[in-house]
Each structure stands twice: as structure tokens, then as C-alpha cells.
Coordinates of C-alpha atoms in Angstrom, one line a residue:
Chain A
X1 CA 14.5 -39.0 -5.4
X2 CA 12.6 -42.0 -6.3
X3 CA 13.4 -43.1 -9.3
X4 CA 11.1 -43.1 -12.6
X5 CA 9.9 -46.9 -12.2
X6 CA 9.3 -46.6 -8.7
X7 CA 6.2 -44.5 -9.9
X8 CA 2.9 -46.4 -10.6
X9 CA 1.1 -43.2 -11.5
X10 CA 2.6 -39.5 -12.6
X11 CA 0.9 -36.8 -13.3
X12 CA 2.2 -33.8 -15.5
X13 CA 0.3 -30.5 -15.3
X14 CA -2.8 -32.2 -16.1
X15 CA -6.2 -30.1 -17.7
X16 CA -8.6 -31.3 -18.3
X17 CA -11.9 -28.8 -19.8
X18 CA -15.9 -30.0 -19.8
X19 CA -16.7 -27.4 -23.1
X20 CA -15.4 -24.1 -21.3
X21 CA -15.5 -25.6 -18.1
X22 CA -11.9 -26.0 -16.0
X23 CA -13.1 -28.5 -14.5
X24 CA -8.8 -30.0 -14.2
X25 CA -6.3 -27.3 -13.7
X26 CA -2.3 -28.2 -13.9
X27 CA -2.5 -31.3 -11.6
X28 CA 0.5 -33.0 -11.0
X29 CA 0.1 -36.2 -9.3
X30 CA 2.6 -39.5 -8.1
X31 CA 2.3 -42.1 -7.1
X32 CA 4.6 -44.8 -6.1
X33 CA 4.3 -48.4 -5.8
X34 CA 2.1 -49.6 -2.4
X35 CA 0.9 -46.1 -1.7
X36 CA -2.6 -45.8 -0.7
X37 CA -3.2 -41.8 -1.4
X38 CA -6.9 -40.4 0.0
X39 CA -8.6 -37.8 -2.2
X40 CA -10.8 -35.6 -0.9
X41 CA -12.7 -32.1 -1.2
X42 CA -15.8 -30.3 -2.0
X43 CA -18.5 -32.1 -4.2
X44 CA -17.8 -30.5 -7.8
X45 CA -13.4 -30.1 -6.6
X46 CA -12.7 -33.0 -9.4
X47 CA -11.6 -35.3 -8.3
X48 CA -13.8 -37.9 -9.6
X49 CA -12.7 -36.7 -12.6
X50 CA -8.9 -36.8 -11.3
X51 CA -9.0 -40.3 -10.8
X52 CA -11.2 -41.9 -13.6
X53 CA -9.1 -39.7 -16.1
X54 CA -6.8 -42.9 -14.8
X55 CA -7.9 -45.4 -17.1
X56 CA -8.8 -43.4 -19.7
X57 CA -12.9 -43.0 -18.3
X58 CA -12.7 -39.5 -19.2
X59 CA -10.3 -37.6 -21.3
X60 CA -7.9 -34.7 -21.0
X61 CA -6.7 -32.8 -23.1
X62 CA -3.4 -31.7 -21.9
X63 CA -0.6 -32.9 -19.4
X64 CA 1.1 -35.7 -19.1
X65 CA -0.5 -39.3 -17.1
X66 CA 2.2 -41.8 -17.3
X67 CA 0.4 -45.8 -15.8
X68 CA 3.1 -47.8 -14.8
X69 CA 5.0 -46.4 -17.1
X70 CA 2.9 -46.0 -20.1
X71 CA 1.5 -43.1 -20.9
X72 CA -1.9 -42.8 -21.5
X73 CA -2.3 -41.3 -24.7
X74 CA -4.6 -41.9 -27.7
X75 CA -3.0 -45.0 -28.7
X76 CA -5.6 -48.3 -28.0
X77 CA -3.1 -50.3 -27.1
X78 CA -2.0 -48.2 -24.1
X79 CA -6.0 -47.7 -23.3
X80 CA -5.8 -51.1 -23.3
X81 CA -2.6 -52.1 -21.4
X82 CA -3.1 -49.1 -18.6
X83 CA -7.5 -50.6 -18.3
X84 CA -5.7 -54.1 -17.8
X85 CA -3.4 -52.8 -15.0
X86 CA -5.8 -50.8 -12.9
X87 CA -9.1 -51.8 -11.5
X88 CA -11.8 -49.4 -10.3
X89 CA -14.6 -49.9 -8.0
X90 CA -17.5 -47.5 -8.5
X91 CA -20.0 -45.3 -5.7
X92 CA -22.7 -47.4 -7.3
X93 CA -21.7 -50.5 -7.9
X94 CA -21.9 -51.0 -11.3
X95 CA -22.1 -54.8 -10.9
X96 CA -23.9 -56.1 -13.9
X97 CA -27.3 -57.2 -13.0
X98 CA -28.3 -59.9 -15.4
X99 CA -25.2 -61.6 -14.6
X100 CA -25.1 -64.2 -11.6
X101 CA -22.9 -63.0 -9.1
X102 CA -19.4 -65.5 -9.5
X103 CA -20.6 -64.6 -14.1
X104 CA -19.6 -61.0 -12.8
X105 CA -16.8 -61.9 -11.5
X106 CA -15.5 -64.0 -13.9
X107 CA -16.6 -62.6 -16.9
X108 CA -13.3 -59.9 -17.3
X109 CA -11.4 -62.8 -16.6
X110 CA -12.0 -65.8 -19.4
X111 CA -13.9 -62.8 -22.3
X112 CA -10.3 -60.6 -21.6
X113 CA -7.1 -62.2 -20.4
X114 CA -8.6 -65.6 -21.8
X115 CA -8.0 -67.3 -18.1
X116 CA -9.7 -71.3 -18.9
X117 CA -13.7 -71.3 -17.1
X118 CA -12.4 -73.6 -14.2
X119 CA -9.4 -71.7 -12.9
X120 CA -12.0 -68.4 -13.4
X121 CA -13.9 -69.8 -11.0
X122 CA -11.4 -70.7 -8.4
X123 CA -9.7 -67.4 -8.7
X124 CA -13.2 -65.9 -8.2
X125 CA -13.9 -68.1 -5.3
X126 CA -10.8 -67.2 -3.5
X127 CA -11.6 -63.8 -3.4
X128 CA -15.2 -63.7 -3.1
X129 CA -14.7 -66.1 0.3
X130 CA -11.9 -63.1 1.1
X131 CA -14.5 -59.6 0.5
X132 CA -16.0 -62.9 3.2
X133 CA -19.6 -63.5 0.2
X134 CA -18.4 -66.7 -0.8
X135 CA -21.6 -68.2 0.1
X136 CA -23.7 -65.6 -2.6
X137 CA -21.8 -66.4 -5.1
X138 CA -24.4 -68.2 -6.9
X139 CA -27.2 -65.7 -6.2
X140 CA -28.3 -61.6 -8.2
X141 CA -27.2 -58.3 -7.4
X142 CA -30.7 -57.8 -7.2
X143 CA -30.7 -60.3 -4.4
X144 CA -28.7 -58.9 -1.4
X145 CA -28.0 -55.9 0.1
X146 CA -26.2 -52.7 -1.2
X147 CA -22.3 -52.9 0.9
X148 CA -22.4 -57.6 -0.3
X149 CA -22.8 -55.6 -3.4
X150 CA -20.0 -53.1 -3.3
X151 CA -17.6 -56.2 -1.8
X152 CA -19.1 -58.3 -4.7
X153 CA -17.4 -54.3 -7.2
X154 CA -14.5 -54.9 -5.2
X155 CA -14.1 -58.6 -5.7
X156 CA -14.4 -58.4 -9.0
X157 CA -12.1 -55.5 -9.5
X158 CA -9.8 -58.1 -8.2
X159 CA -10.3 -61.0 -10.2
X160 CA -8.3 -59.3 -13.1
X161 CA -5.4 -58.7 -11.1
X162 CA -5.1 -55.3 -10.6
X163 CA -1.7 -53.5 -10.1
X164 CA -3.4 -49.8 -9.1
X165 CA -7.3 -49.9 -7.7
X166 CA -9.6 -46.4 -7.5
X167 CA -12.1 -46.2 -5.7
X168 CA -14.8 -44.2 -6.4
X169 CA -16.8 -42.8 -2.9
X170 CA -16.8 -46.2 -2.4
X171 CA -18.8 -45.9 0.4
X172 CA -21.0 -43.1 0.1
X173 CA -24.9 -44.7 -1.7
X174 CA -25.0 -46.7 1.4
X175 CA -26.9 -47.1 4.9
X176 CA -24.7 -45.8 7.7
X177 CA -24.5 -49.6 9.3
X178 CA -22.6 -51.2 5.6
X179 CA -19.7 -48.5 5.3
X180 CA -17.8 -50.4 8.0
X181 CA -17.8 -53.8 6.3
X182 CA -16.7 -52.1 3.2
X183 CA -14.4 -49.8 4.8
X184 CA -13.3 -53.1 6.0
X185 CA -11.5 -54.6 2.7
X186 CA -10.3 -52.2 2.0
X187 CA -8.4 -51.9 5.2
X188 CA -7.7 -55.5 4.0
X189 CA -6.7 -54.9 0.5
X190 CA -4.2 -51.4 1.8
X191 CA -2.7 -54.3 4.2
X192 CA -1.3 -56.2 1.9
X193 CA 0.0 -53.4 0.2
X194 CA -2.2 -52.2 -3.6
X195 CA -1.6 -49.3 -5.2
X196 CA -4.6 -47.9 -3.3
X197 CA -6.3 -44.5 -5.3
X198 CA -9.8 -43.6 -2.5
X199 CA -12.2 -40.8 -3.3
X200 CA -13.2 -40.7 -0.3
X201 CA -14.8 -38.6 3.3
X202 CA -14.4 -41.5 4.9
X203 CA -11.2 -39.7 7.3
X204 CA -11.8 -42.7 10.2
X205 CA -10.1 -44.5 7.1
X206 CA -7.7 -41.7 6.2
X207 CA -6.4 -41.3 9.0
X208 CA -5.6 -45.5 9.8
X209 CA -4.8 -46.1 6.1
X210 CA -3.2 -43.8 4.3
X211 CA 0.1 -42.5 3.3
X212 CA -1.3 -38.7 1.7
X213 CA -3.9 -36.9 2.0
X214 CA -5.1 -35.0 -1.4
X215 CA -7.3 -31.9 -0.6
X216 CA -8.5 -31.2 -4.4
X217 CA -10.4 -27.8 -4.4
X218 CA -12.3 -26.7 -7.8
X219 CA -10.0 -28.3 -10.1
X220 CA -6.2 -27.4 -8.6
X221 CA -4.8 -29.7 -5.4
X222 CA -4.4 -27.3 -2.8
X223 CA -2.6 -30.0 0.1
X224 CA -0.4 -32.4 0.1
X225 CA 0.5 -34.1 3.1
X226 CA 0.8 -37.0 5.1
X227 CA -2.5 -37.2 6.9
X228 CA -0.9 -36.9 10.7
X229 CA -0.2 -34.0 9.4
X230 CA -3.3 -32.8 7.2
X231 CA -5.7 -33.1 10.1
X232 CA -4.1 -31.7 12.1
X233 CA -2.6 -28.5 11.1
X234 CA -4.3 -28.4 7.9
X235 CA -2.4 -25.5 6.2
X236 CA -4.6 -23.8 3.4
X237 CA -8.0 -22.0 4.8
X238 CA -10.4 -24.1 2.0
X239 CA -8.4 -27.5 4.0
X240 CA -9.8 -26.0 7.1
X241 CA -13.2 -25.1 6.7
X242 CA -13.8 -28.7 4.8
X243 CA -12.1 -30.8 7.3
X244 CA -14.4 -28.8 10.3
X245 CA -17.3 -29.8 8.3
X246 CA -16.4 -33.5 7.8
X247 CA -15.2 -34.1 10.4
X248 CA -17.8 -33.9 13.9
Chain B
X1 CA -69.5 -76.5 6.7
X2 CA -68.9 -78.5 3.2
X3 CA -68.1 -77.0 0.5
X4 CA -71.0 -76.3 -1.4
X5 CA -72.5 -74.1 2.1
X6 CA -69.2 -72.0 2.4
X7 CA -70.0 -71.0 -1.4
X8 CA -73.6 -70.8 -0.6
X9 CA -72.4 -68.5 2.1
X10 CA -69.5 -66.7 1.3
X11 CA -71.1 -65.9 -2.9
X12 CA -73.0 -63.5 -1.6
X13 CA -70.4 -61.8 0.3
X14 CA -68.1 -61.8 -2.4
X15 CA -70.7 -60.3 -4.9
X16 CA -71.7 -57.4 -2.3
X17 CA -68.0 -56.7 -1.6
X18 CA -66.8 -56.6 -5.1
X19 CA -69.7 -56.0 -7.7
X20 CA -72.5 -53.9 -5.8
X21 CA -70.7 -51.8 -3.4
X22 CA -72.0 -48.8 -4.5
X23 CA -75.0 -47.9 -6.0
X24 CA -73.0 -46.8 -9.6
X25 CA -71.4 -49.8 -9.2
X26 CA -75.0 -52.1 -8.5
X27 CA -75.6 -50.6 -11.7
X28 CA -72.7 -51.1 -13.5
X29 CA -72.8 -54.8 -12.9
X30 CA -76.2 -55.6 -14.4
X31 CA -75.5 -53.9 -17.7
X32 CA -72.6 -55.7 -17.3
X33 CA -74.2 -58.9 -16.3
X34 CA -77.3 -58.9 -19.7
X35 CA -74.9 -58.3 -22.2
X36 CA -72.6 -60.8 -20.7
X37 CA -76.3 -63.5 -20.5
X38 CA -77.2 -62.1 -24.6
X39 CA -74.2 -63.3 -25.5
X40 CA -74.2 -66.5 -24.4
X41 CA -76.7 -67.1 -25.6
X42 CA -76.9 -66.0 -29.1
X43 CA -73.7 -67.7 -29.4
X44 CA -75.2 -70.7 -27.9
X45 CA -78.3 -71.2 -30.4
X46 CA -75.9 -69.7 -32.9
X47 CA -73.2 -72.1 -33.0
X48 CA -74.2 -74.9 -30.5
X49 CA -78.0 -76.0 -30.5
X50 CA -78.7 -74.0 -33.8
X51 CA -76.9 -74.9 -35.4
X52 CA -76.2 -77.4 -38.4
X53 CA -73.8 -80.0 -37.2
X54 CA -73.8 -82.6 -40.8
X55 CA -75.5 -82.1 -44.1
X56 CA -74.2 -80.5 -46.9
X57 CA -74.3 -76.9 -48.1
X58 CA -78.6 -77.5 -49.0
X59 CA -79.0 -78.1 -45.8
X60 CA -76.9 -75.2 -44.0
X61 CA -78.9 -73.0 -46.4
X62 CA -82.7 -74.4 -45.7
X63 CA -81.3 -74.9 -41.7
X64 CA -79.8 -71.5 -41.0
X65 CA -77.7 -71.3 -37.9
X66 CA -73.3 -72.2 -38.1
X67 CA -73.1 -74.4 -40.6
X68 CA -70.0 -77.1 -39.5
X69 CA -70.3 -78.7 -42.6
X70 CA -68.6 -75.7 -44.4
X71 CA -65.2 -76.4 -42.1
X72 CA -65.5 -79.5 -41.6
X73 CA -65.4 -79.4 -45.8
X74 CA -63.1 -76.7 -46.0
X75 CA -61.0 -76.7 -43.5
X76 CA -57.7 -79.2 -44.7
X77 CA -57.5 -76.5 -47.2
X78 CA -57.6 -73.7 -45.2
X79 CA -54.6 -75.0 -43.4
X80 CA -52.3 -76.8 -45.4
X81 CA -53.9 -74.7 -48.6
X82 CA -52.6 -77.0 -51.5
X83 CA -50.4 -79.3 -49.7
X84 CA -51.0 -83.0 -51.4
X85 CA -53.2 -84.2 -49.4
X86 CA -52.1 -87.4 -48.5
X87 CA -48.3 -85.5 -47.5
X88 CA -50.1 -83.5 -44.9
X89 CA -48.0 -85.5 -41.6
X90 CA -45.5 -83.3 -43.5
X91 CA -46.6 -79.8 -42.3
X92 CA -48.6 -81.0 -39.6
X93 CA -45.2 -82.7 -37.8
X94 CA -43.2 -79.7 -38.8
X95 CA -44.9 -77.4 -37.4
X96 CA -45.6 -79.7 -34.0
X97 CA -41.9 -79.9 -34.0
X98 CA -41.3 -75.7 -34.0
X99 CA -42.8 -75.1 -31.4
X100 CA -41.7 -78.0 -29.2
X101 CA -38.7 -76.7 -29.8
X102 CA -39.2 -73.0 -29.6
X103 CA -41.0 -73.8 -26.0
X104 CA -38.0 -76.7 -25.0
X105 CA -35.4 -73.2 -25.4
X106 CA -36.0 -72.0 -22.0
X107 CA -33.6 -68.4 -22.4
X108 CA -34.0 -67.5 -26.4
X109 CA -32.8 -63.7 -25.0
X110 CA -29.0 -65.1 -23.6
X111 CA -27.6 -65.9 -26.9
X112 CA -26.3 -68.7 -25.9
X113 CA -25.2 -71.1 -30.0
X114 CA -26.8 -73.8 -28.4
X115 CA -29.8 -71.5 -28.8
X116 CA -28.6 -71.1 -32.4
X117 CA -27.8 -74.4 -32.4
X118 CA -31.3 -75.7 -31.9
X119 CA -33.5 -72.9 -33.2
X120 CA -30.8 -74.0 -37.2
X121 CA -31.7 -77.5 -36.9
X122 CA -35.2 -77.1 -36.0
X123 CA -35.5 -74.7 -39.3
X124 CA -33.6 -77.1 -41.2
X125 CA -35.4 -80.1 -40.5
X126 CA -39.1 -77.4 -41.0
X127 CA -37.8 -77.2 -44.2
X128 CA -37.1 -80.7 -45.4
X129 CA -40.3 -81.6 -43.8
X130 CA -42.4 -79.6 -46.3
X131 CA -40.0 -79.1 -49.4
X132 CA -39.0 -82.8 -49.3
X133 CA -35.2 -83.8 -50.6
X134 CA -33.2 -87.0 -48.4
X135 CA -36.4 -89.6 -48.8
X136 CA -38.9 -87.4 -48.9
X137 CA -41.2 -86.7 -52.1
X138 CA -40.2 -83.2 -53.5
X139 CA -43.6 -80.1 -52.7
X140 CA -42.3 -77.5 -54.5
X141 CA -42.8 -73.8 -52.4
X142 CA -46.3 -73.0 -55.2
X143 CA -48.6 -76.2 -53.4
X144 CA -47.4 -74.9 -49.7
X145 CA -49.9 -73.1 -48.3
X146 CA -51.9 -72.4 -45.0
X147 CA -51.2 -72.5 -41.4
X148 CA -47.2 -73.5 -42.0
X149 CA -47.1 -71.2 -44.6
X150 CA -48.3 -68.2 -42.2
X151 CA -45.9 -69.2 -39.6
X152 CA -42.7 -69.6 -41.8
X153 CA -43.7 -66.6 -42.9
X154 CA -43.8 -65.3 -39.9
X155 CA -41.5 -66.9 -37.2
X156 CA -38.6 -66.9 -39.4
X157 CA -39.7 -63.0 -40.2
X158 CA -39.3 -62.7 -36.1
X159 CA -36.0 -64.5 -35.9
X160 CA -34.0 -63.2 -38.3
X161 CA -34.8 -59.4 -37.8
X162 CA -33.5 -59.7 -34.4
X163 CA -30.0 -59.4 -35.5
X164 CA -30.2 -57.5 -38.1
X165 CA -32.5 -55.1 -35.8
X166 CA -29.8 -54.8 -33.0
X167 CA -27.4 -54.4 -36.0
X168 CA -29.3 -51.4 -37.0
X169 CA -30.0 -50.5 -33.9
X170 CA -25.9 -50.0 -32.4
X171 CA -26.0 -49.0 -36.0
X172 CA -27.5 -45.6 -35.0
X173 CA -26.1 -45.1 -31.4
X174 CA -22.9 -45.3 -33.3
X175 CA -20.4 -42.4 -33.0
X176 CA -19.5 -43.4 -36.6
X177 CA -21.8 -40.6 -39.4
X178 CA -22.0 -42.7 -42.1
X179 CA -23.0 -45.7 -40.3
X180 CA -25.7 -44.0 -38.1
X181 CA -26.9 -42.2 -41.5
X182 CA -26.9 -45.1 -43.6
X183 CA -28.9 -46.3 -40.6
X184 CA -31.1 -43.6 -40.3
X185 CA -32.4 -43.8 -44.0
X186 CA -33.1 -47.4 -43.5
X187 CA -34.9 -47.3 -40.3
X188 CA -37.5 -43.6 -41.8
X189 CA -37.6 -45.2 -45.4
X190 CA -38.7 -48.6 -44.5
X191 CA -41.0 -47.5 -41.2
X192 CA -42.3 -44.5 -43.7
X193 CA -43.9 -46.6 -46.7
X194 CA -46.8 -49.8 -46.3
X195 CA -45.5 -53.3 -45.3
X196 CA -47.8 -54.0 -49.1
X197 CA -45.3 -51.5 -50.8
X198 CA -43.0 -54.1 -49.7
X199 CA -44.4 -57.1 -50.9
X200 CA -45.2 -55.4 -54.2
X201 CA -42.0 -54.0 -54.7
X202 CA -40.3 -57.4 -54.6
X203 CA -43.1 -58.9 -55.9
X204 CA -43.3 -57.6 -59.1
X205 CA -40.7 -54.4 -59.8
X206 CA -37.9 -56.6 -58.6
X207 CA -37.8 -58.7 -61.1
X208 CA -38.0 -56.2 -63.6
X209 CA -34.4 -55.1 -62.3
X210 CA -32.3 -58.4 -62.0
X211 CA -30.7 -59.1 -65.8
X212 CA -32.3 -62.1 -68.7
X213 CA -33.2 -65.1 -67.3
X214 CA -32.2 -64.1 -63.4
X215 CA -34.4 -65.0 -60.6
X216 CA -35.1 -66.1 -58.0
X217 CA -38.4 -68.1 -55.9
X218 CA -41.3 -65.3 -55.4
X219 CA -41.9 -66.8 -51.7
X220 CA -38.0 -65.6 -50.9
X221 CA -38.4 -62.5 -52.4
X222 CA -41.5 -61.8 -50.3
X223 CA -39.7 -64.2 -47.2
X224 CA -36.7 -60.9 -47.3
X225 CA -38.6 -57.9 -47.8
X226 CA -40.8 -59.2 -44.6
X227 CA -37.3 -59.4 -42.5
X228 CA -36.7 -56.5 -44.0
X229 CA -39.8 -54.6 -42.9
X230 CA -39.6 -55.7 -39.0
X231 CA -36.1 -55.2 -39.6
X232 CA -36.6 -51.8 -39.0
X233 CA -39.4 -51.7 -36.9
X234 CA -37.6 -54.5 -34.7
X235 CA -34.8 -51.8 -34.8
X236 CA -36.2 -49.1 -32.8
X237 CA -37.8 -50.7 -30.2
X238 CA -34.0 -52.4 -29.4
X239 CA -32.9 -48.7 -29.4
X240 CA -35.3 -47.8 -26.3
X241 CA -33.3 -51.0 -24.9
X242 CA -30.5 -49.3 -25.5
X243 CA -31.5 -46.7 -24.6
X244 CA -32.5 -47.5 -21.0
X245 CA -29.0 -49.2 -19.7
X246 CA -27.0 -46.3 -16.7
X247 CA -23.9 -45.8 -18.4
X248 CA -22.1 -47.2 -15.7
X249 CA -22.6 -50.4 -17.6
X250 CA -20.2 -49.2 -19.8
X251 CA -18.2 -47.9 -17.6
X252 CA -18.0 -51.8 -15.4
X253 CA -16.6 -53.1 -18.5
X254 CA -14.6 -50.8 -19.3
X255 CA -12.8 -50.4 -16.2
X256 CA -12.8 -54.2 -16.9
X257 CA -11.3 -53.9 -20.2
X258 CA -13.8 -55.5 -22.4
X259 CA -13.9 -54.0 -26.0
X260 CA -16.3 -52.8 -27.5
X261 CA -18.2 -55.7 -29.5
X262 CA -17.6 -57.3 -25.6
X263 CA -19.5 -54.8 -24.0
X264 CA -22.7 -54.7 -26.8
X265 CA -22.2 -59.1 -26.9
X266 CA -22.0 -60.0 -22.9
X267 CA -22.5 -57.0 -20.9
X268 CA -25.0 -54.2 -22.8
X269 CA -27.3 -56.3 -25.4
X270 CA -28.4 -59.7 -23.1
X271 CA -30.1 -56.3 -20.9
X272 CA -31.6 -54.2 -23.2
X273 CA -33.2 -57.2 -25.3
X274 CA -34.9 -58.8 -21.4
X275 CA -35.8 -54.7 -20.9
X276 CA -37.6 -54.7 -24.4
X277 CA -39.4 -57.7 -23.9
X278 CA -42.4 -56.3 -24.3
X279 CA -42.8 -54.4 -26.9
X280 CA -40.9 -57.1 -29.2
X281 CA -44.1 -59.1 -28.7
X282 CA -46.1 -55.7 -29.5
X283 CA -44.3 -56.2 -33.0
X284 CA -43.6 -59.6 -33.2
X285 CA -47.4 -60.7 -32.7
X286 CA -48.3 -57.6 -35.5
X287 CA -45.8 -59.2 -37.5
X288 CA -47.7 -62.2 -37.3
X289 CA -51.0 -61.0 -38.3
X290 CA -48.9 -58.8 -41.2
X291 CA -48.4 -61.8 -43.7
X292 CA -52.0 -62.3 -45.0
X293 CA -51.0 -59.3 -46.7
X294 CA -48.4 -61.4 -48.8
X295 CA -52.6 -62.3 -50.8
X296 CA -51.7 -59.7 -52.5
X297 CA -48.7 -61.5 -54.8
X298 CA -50.2 -64.2 -54.8
X299 CA -49.3 -66.6 -52.2
X300 CA -51.6 -68.3 -50.3
X301 CA -51.1 -68.3 -46.6
X302 CA -53.8 -68.4 -43.9
X303 CA -56.4 -65.8 -44.7
X304 CA -56.1 -66.4 -48.8
X305 CA -56.7 -69.9 -47.7
X306 CA -59.9 -69.0 -46.2
X307 CA -61.0 -66.7 -48.4
X308 CA -60.2 -69.2 -51.4
X309 CA -62.7 -71.2 -49.6
X310 CA -66.0 -69.0 -49.1
X311 CA -65.2 -68.3 -53.7
X312 CA -65.9 -72.4 -53.8
X313 CA -69.5 -71.7 -55.8
X314 CA -71.0 -75.0 -53.8
X315 CA -70.5 -72.9 -50.5
X316 CA -70.6 -69.7 -51.2
X317 CA -72.5 -67.2 -48.3
X318 CA -70.9 -69.2 -45.4
X319 CA -67.8 -66.3 -45.1
X320 CA -69.0 -66.1 -41.4
X321 CA -68.1 -69.5 -40.0
X322 CA -64.9 -69.5 -42.4
X323 CA -63.7 -65.6 -40.0
X324 CA -64.6 -66.7 -37.2
X325 CA -63.0 -70.5 -37.6
X326 CA -59.4 -68.3 -39.3
X327 CA -59.5 -65.8 -36.5
X328 CA -59.6 -68.9 -33.8
X329 CA -57.3 -69.9 -35.3
X330 CA -54.9 -66.3 -35.6
X331 CA -55.9 -66.0 -32.0
X332 CA -54.5 -68.5 -30.4
X333 CA -50.7 -67.9 -31.9
X334 CA -50.5 -64.6 -30.8
X335 CA -52.5 -65.2 -27.1
X336 CA -49.9 -68.4 -27.2
X337 CA -47.5 -65.8 -27.3
X338 CA -48.2 -63.2 -25.2
X339 CA -48.3 -66.2 -22.9
X340 CA -44.4 -66.6 -24.0
X341 CA -43.0 -63.3 -23.4
X342 CA -44.8 -63.4 -19.8
X343 CA -43.0 -66.7 -19.0
X344 CA -39.5 -65.0 -19.6
X345 CA -40.7 -61.9 -18.4
X346 CA -41.3 -63.7 -15.5
X347 CA -38.5 -66.1 -15.2
X348 CA -36.2 -62.7 -15.2
X349 CA -38.1 -60.6 -13.0
X350 CA -38.0 -63.6 -10.4
X351 CA -33.7 -64.4 -10.8
X352 CA -32.7 -60.8 -11.1
X353 CA -35.0 -58.8 -8.9

């Protein structure tokens, strides 16, 4: 058994309602340091909602959630601390259109972490180098392609040196030919040991990097298994159905 | 082919293609030409050929036509009001340096500390030049008038109402019930009342509530009234911009750990302001013209000095000349403002889209 200290994220019977609608039902999930989790399931199954609970973009009503041993509750100090540890990449990139690529990356380090501007720029350029987009640093988000935007978004979250990265369908809004460039970056990150939670339908990616695949449907976790087991021998009827539709 | 030849050959083709391509368009074109022709002939006759260029009110009355001597005689008073005639370079310079500063600031919609410092310094110089002190002879503000007064009331009104408008708009969208209610009440109250009555309140009613001996300047009261009034309108314009920012922008900012005020200052407000440049300038142009209402509280703004000039017993009956002149000044300022906003819009368009 892993000790409490090894856990990066721990959810204990997490419940969330939108008014009458029960979106998350008794979610239990533990993520260890350095673990890569892929979360999949049909749309409306609550997978995005679940990972958005981790950095408090959504509130849950019942249960417990701890990130790096910090309990997530209404205490603003805790929320602040957790957001410092948790980075997020969105389906629609959500870059800041009025700032240049470089400014998109340096804003939070300068304003939140109070890193000197020079250092922040240097760090930002390193990450842009890593996602192979350093030559676009002075352009604006409106001037680059979707795949490039998503790589910038990844670099932007990395600039805050997060301990966990959440990916909310990072390739769903991309043209097919741009999916690979983003996945390549994610694979590189995984290899470097980043703790990752990805909501995605890219099963190839799941096979390649995931330590565990979590299958959700109608607000509950139906199956949790290694990718090999999950793909070759899904236990649940809904998972089989889902896989037959996703993998052609 | 020479250029002239080219023109001779191409022009009829252009005419046929653009103005006479259908029977209906041909008829409309002919009417439009006739109208333009008639108007130009009238204006040329009245204001140039048949105009009176020199002489006195008497010659103007005998000859008819547009009376330029009236304008030559009154232009100084219309533009500067009762300002001492030997010091006119001061308000002129004050305005020139203010406009120069405004044009020098390339991106006023990005709240830089620099923008703020430039504008503050420019306004201080403006007041120093007009009001005097520090080596210049003092001119009390009951002597200020004409264009500098209009410019001051309008520009300070617009610039100060901007931050207040932002605060009111943020308060109106706030989750705090008290803030929201206060903001809604303020905005609806001000918007439900004409500017003229706000000015009247500030100049006539307000002093009645002050204790004896306490009195502050009429001009300052009018300026504050204008700022309060425009703020309500700016707030609604900016609220529209705030509402158009996607939720994803807030989420991205939050996930990066930015606080509410940081999110607003660095992410949301700069974008919102860019989106609402056209309606903001619309409000600003309206405001510039609305400052003429201060004549009811006996401030000598541009329109009031013009009206006063027309009432001169020696020069009665030349109101058309006065209105054409003052109309031209208002037109120049308003079109410059819309040009300025166009420039800002294209600047952002080129860069960010």
C-alpha cells in the first residue's frame, strides 16, 4: 500500500449536483506522484467536471478532495495553494488574445509568483523552445494555428511549475493534422515524470503513456485498470460499447 | 497612353459601371448630381463670391451675403471668451500640448502607468497655463471660456468617467448584493435624469445644503456633475464589453492562480475596453456636444460665447455666421475623435487578429 505522502490527488466519495442533476456520484480516485491517468467515457459522463473540481473551477457539495495533502475547502488560502500546484490545459486553449505569446507565458509568473521579469522571460523562452514554438514568441494568439495555440497553452501552464497537469480534452478542438504535434508534447511531458490527468478520446495516447485508464459513465467511475487490461479485456458492458465506437 | 488620355478613356467606363448601370441608378445619380450642383453653387455664391470680406456691420447689411467681418471681429471672443486678450497664447498652448499628448500616447486603452503619468502631467500643465501661478499671472476661472472651457469640461469629463465607469460596471456584475444594488441605483438614477437637471442641481440646489461659509467653485461643481453623469453611461458601455468576454478567459486566469483583481486588471478589463471602443467614442462625442448645456448655469463655453457674440447690439442679425463657425469647430473636434477611435481599432485589429 502506498502511504498518504505518495498521493498527489485523493478524492473520497466526491459528490456534485447541478441543482437537481447529480453529475458526480461517489467518486473515489487516488493519483500517485508521477502517475499518468487517462479518463475517458461518453460525453456528459462527468469526466471534465471531475477534473475541474481539482482546481476549483467547479465546486463539489459532498466528499473530500486533497491535493498534495492540502484539503480543498472554502479556505481561500488552500484554494490559492492548490492552484499553484495544479496547471490546466483547456479544450479551447483560452489563451489571452490581447497579449503576445511571450506575455501569455510570463504574466502569471510575474504577477503571482513575483519572479523578476528577466527571469520570467528566460524561463518562458525555455518552455517555448521545449514545445518547439520559440520563433513565434512575439506573435499574438490570433496569428497562430490551433495546434500551436495548444502548445503555447501547455507551455503557459508549465511556466507556473505545477506538480500536476490537468488536460481537458486538449485535442478535441483541433484539426486532425494538428493533433499529433500536441500529443507529441504531452508524451514528452509524461516521459519527464509529470503527474498528468487527461480527459481525452485519444486511445493511442492512453496506450502509450497511461499508467491507468479510468472509464466514467453517468457520473460514476465504472472501471479503473491498466491500459492493456482495459483495451484488451474491458469488464463493463458500457466500456465495451464505448471502445467499439472510439476504436475503429 | 498619357495619364490624361487614360482618364478620358477610363472615366466614362467607370461612370457607366458604377453610376448608370441600371435605369433606377441612372435616375438616382442624376438627382444626386443636381442636388450637389445646386448646393455647391449656393454655398459658393453665398459664402465666397457674394460674401462680404471686409467692412462693418453696416456694409454687411447693405450687401447681404455671408458676413466675414462679424467672424473676424468676434472669433477671438467666441474661441477664448473673457480671457485677457494679452494672454491668449496661454490657453492656445494649453490645448495644443493636451492634444499633442493624446496623440503621442499610442495605446491609451492599455492601462500603463506611463499613460496615467503623461495625462496627469498634461492636465497639470493645462491648468497651470490657463489658471496661472508659478510665474504666470493668475486668471480666475470666471474668465475662462470658449473652446478651452469646452475642451476641459469634455475631456476631463470623459477621462475621469472612464475609471468610475469601470468600477460601476464591475460593481454591477458583482456577486455582492449591496454593491450591485448601489451601482444599479446610481446608474438608473443618473440615466433617468437629463444632464441639464444634474447641472442645475449642482449649481443651484447643492450649495443650499452646504453649511454657511463653505462654498466651492461653480466650475468645479459643474465638472463633477459632468463626470458623475458620464460615468453612468460609460458604466453601461463597459458592462457590455465585460459581458462579452468568454468564461474560458476567467477559468484560464484562475487556473494560473491569478486573483480576482489581477484577473480583472490584466485579462478581462483590457479586452472588454477594446471591444467597446466604438460605443465609448460614441458616448465621448455625445458628451463633447452635451457640455454646451453648461450655458444654463452661466458658464461661457464655446456655444455660450457664440450666442453672446451674436447678441452684441452692433452686430445683431448675424446668427447664421456664428452658428456656421461654431458648428465647424464642433465638427472638426468630433470627426477627430472618431478618427482617433478608428486608429485605435485598426491598431488592435492588425496586431491581434
